[in-house]
mmCIF file of C-alpha atoms in Angstrom:
data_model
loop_
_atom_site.group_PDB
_atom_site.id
_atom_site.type_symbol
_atom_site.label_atom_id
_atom_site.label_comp_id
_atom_site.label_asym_id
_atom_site.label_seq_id
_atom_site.Cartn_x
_atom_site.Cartn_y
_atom_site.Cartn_z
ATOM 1 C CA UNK A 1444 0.000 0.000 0.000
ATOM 2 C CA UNK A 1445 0.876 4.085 -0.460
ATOM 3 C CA UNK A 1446 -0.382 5.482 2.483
ATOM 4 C CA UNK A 1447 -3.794 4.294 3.547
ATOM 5 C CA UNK A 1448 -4.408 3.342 -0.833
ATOM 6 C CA UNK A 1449 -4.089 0.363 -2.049
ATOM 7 C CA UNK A 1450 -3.544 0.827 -5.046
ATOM 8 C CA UNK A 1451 -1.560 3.234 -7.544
ATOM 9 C CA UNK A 1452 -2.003 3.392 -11.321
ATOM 10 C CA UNK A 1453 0.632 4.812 -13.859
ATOM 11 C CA UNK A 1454 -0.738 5.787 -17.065
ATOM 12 C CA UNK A 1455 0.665 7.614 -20.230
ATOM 13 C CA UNK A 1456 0.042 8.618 -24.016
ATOM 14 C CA UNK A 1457 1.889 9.047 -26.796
ATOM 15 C CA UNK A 1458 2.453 12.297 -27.894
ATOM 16 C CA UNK A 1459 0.800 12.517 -31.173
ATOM 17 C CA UNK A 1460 -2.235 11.234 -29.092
ATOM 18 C CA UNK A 1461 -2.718 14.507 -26.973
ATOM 19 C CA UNK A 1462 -3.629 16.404 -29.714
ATOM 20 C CA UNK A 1463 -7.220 14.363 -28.863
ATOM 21 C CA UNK A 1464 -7.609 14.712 -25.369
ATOM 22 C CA UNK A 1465 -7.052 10.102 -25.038
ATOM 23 C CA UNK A 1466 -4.940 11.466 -21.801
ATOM 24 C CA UNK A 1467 -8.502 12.954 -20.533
ATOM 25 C CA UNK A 1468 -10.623 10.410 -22.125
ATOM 26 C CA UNK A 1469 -8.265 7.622 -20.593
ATOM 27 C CA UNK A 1470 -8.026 9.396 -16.738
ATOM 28 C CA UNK A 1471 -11.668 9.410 -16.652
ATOM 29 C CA UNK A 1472 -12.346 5.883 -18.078
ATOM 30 C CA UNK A 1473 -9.687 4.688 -15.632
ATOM 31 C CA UNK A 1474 -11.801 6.538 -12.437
ATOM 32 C CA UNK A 1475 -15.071 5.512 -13.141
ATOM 33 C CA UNK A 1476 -13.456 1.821 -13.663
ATOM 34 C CA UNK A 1477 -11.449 1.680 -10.622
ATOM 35 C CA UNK A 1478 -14.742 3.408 -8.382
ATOM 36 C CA UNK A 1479 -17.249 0.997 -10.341
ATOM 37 C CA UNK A 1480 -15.678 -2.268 -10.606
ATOM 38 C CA UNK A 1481 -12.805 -2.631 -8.140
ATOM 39 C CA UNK A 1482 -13.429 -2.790 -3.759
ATOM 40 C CA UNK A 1483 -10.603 -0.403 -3.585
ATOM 41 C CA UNK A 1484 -10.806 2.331 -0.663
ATOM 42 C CA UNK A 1485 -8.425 4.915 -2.422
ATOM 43 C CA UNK A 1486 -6.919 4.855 -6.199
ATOM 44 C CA UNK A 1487 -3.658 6.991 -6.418
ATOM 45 C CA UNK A 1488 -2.652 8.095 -10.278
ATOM 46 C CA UNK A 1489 1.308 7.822 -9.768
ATOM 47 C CA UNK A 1490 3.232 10.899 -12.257
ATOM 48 C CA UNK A 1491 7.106 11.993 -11.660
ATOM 49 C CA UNK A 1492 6.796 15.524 -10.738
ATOM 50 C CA UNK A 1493 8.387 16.409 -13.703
ATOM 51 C CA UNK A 1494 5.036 15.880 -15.874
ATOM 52 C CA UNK A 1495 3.428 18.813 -15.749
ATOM 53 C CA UNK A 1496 1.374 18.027 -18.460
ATOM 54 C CA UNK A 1497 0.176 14.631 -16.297
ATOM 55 C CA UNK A 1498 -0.384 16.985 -12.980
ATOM 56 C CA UNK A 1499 -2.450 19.950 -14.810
ATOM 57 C CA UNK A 1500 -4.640 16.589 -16.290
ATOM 58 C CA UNK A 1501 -4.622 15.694 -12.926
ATOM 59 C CA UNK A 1502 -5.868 18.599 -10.721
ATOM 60 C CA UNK A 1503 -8.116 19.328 -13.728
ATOM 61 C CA UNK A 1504 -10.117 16.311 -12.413
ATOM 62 C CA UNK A 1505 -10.365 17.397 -9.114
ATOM 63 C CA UNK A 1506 -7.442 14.920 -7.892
ATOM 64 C CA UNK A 1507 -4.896 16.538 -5.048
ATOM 65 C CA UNK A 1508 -1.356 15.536 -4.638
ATOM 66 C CA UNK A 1509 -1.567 12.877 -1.372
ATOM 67 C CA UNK A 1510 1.771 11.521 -1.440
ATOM 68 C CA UNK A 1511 5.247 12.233 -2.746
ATOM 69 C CA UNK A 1512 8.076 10.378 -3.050
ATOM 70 C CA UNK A 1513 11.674 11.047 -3.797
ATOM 71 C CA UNK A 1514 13.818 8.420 -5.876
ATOM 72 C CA UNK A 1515 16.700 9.729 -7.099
ATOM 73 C CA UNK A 1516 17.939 6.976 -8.835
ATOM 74 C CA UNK A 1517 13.891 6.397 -10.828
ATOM 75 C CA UNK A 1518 13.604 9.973 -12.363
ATOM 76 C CA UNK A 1519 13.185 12.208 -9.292
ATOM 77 C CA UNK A 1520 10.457 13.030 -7.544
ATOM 78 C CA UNK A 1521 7.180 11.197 -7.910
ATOM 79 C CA UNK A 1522 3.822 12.316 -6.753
ATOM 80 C CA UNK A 1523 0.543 10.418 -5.516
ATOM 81 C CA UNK A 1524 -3.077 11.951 -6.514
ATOM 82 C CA UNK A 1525 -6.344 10.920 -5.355
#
């Protein structure tokens, strides 16, 4: 577990993808998935801190940073949102 979660999802999209919102269409599918079909208490979307394009999608839908991690050695700083 990340906290009190039990889970954490990791997600991305190709580049020439964004250009259609699939980053939007995909967070959302992935939400109403995890809250409809899975007995999970908490889903965390995992992002390196570095993704600002991943944290604007993020806060966008109403997610907040819960949880950050630093691993120097894996890219930096990652960040929980639920």
């Amino acid at each position: 577990t990340i906290g009190d979660s039990e889970t954490a999802v990791r997600f991305w999209i190709s580049q020439s993808a964004l250009k259609d919102n699939l980053d939007q269409h995909l967070l959302q599918a992935l939400m109403n998935w995890f809250k409809n079909e899975w007995p999970f208490t908490r889903v965390l979307f995992h992002t390196r801190h570095a993704n600002e394009h991943q944290l604007v999608l993020f806060a966008k839908a109403g997610l907040q940073c819960v949880y950050t991690l630093n691993m120097p050695q894996r890219g930096g700083q990652h960040e929980f949102w639920g």
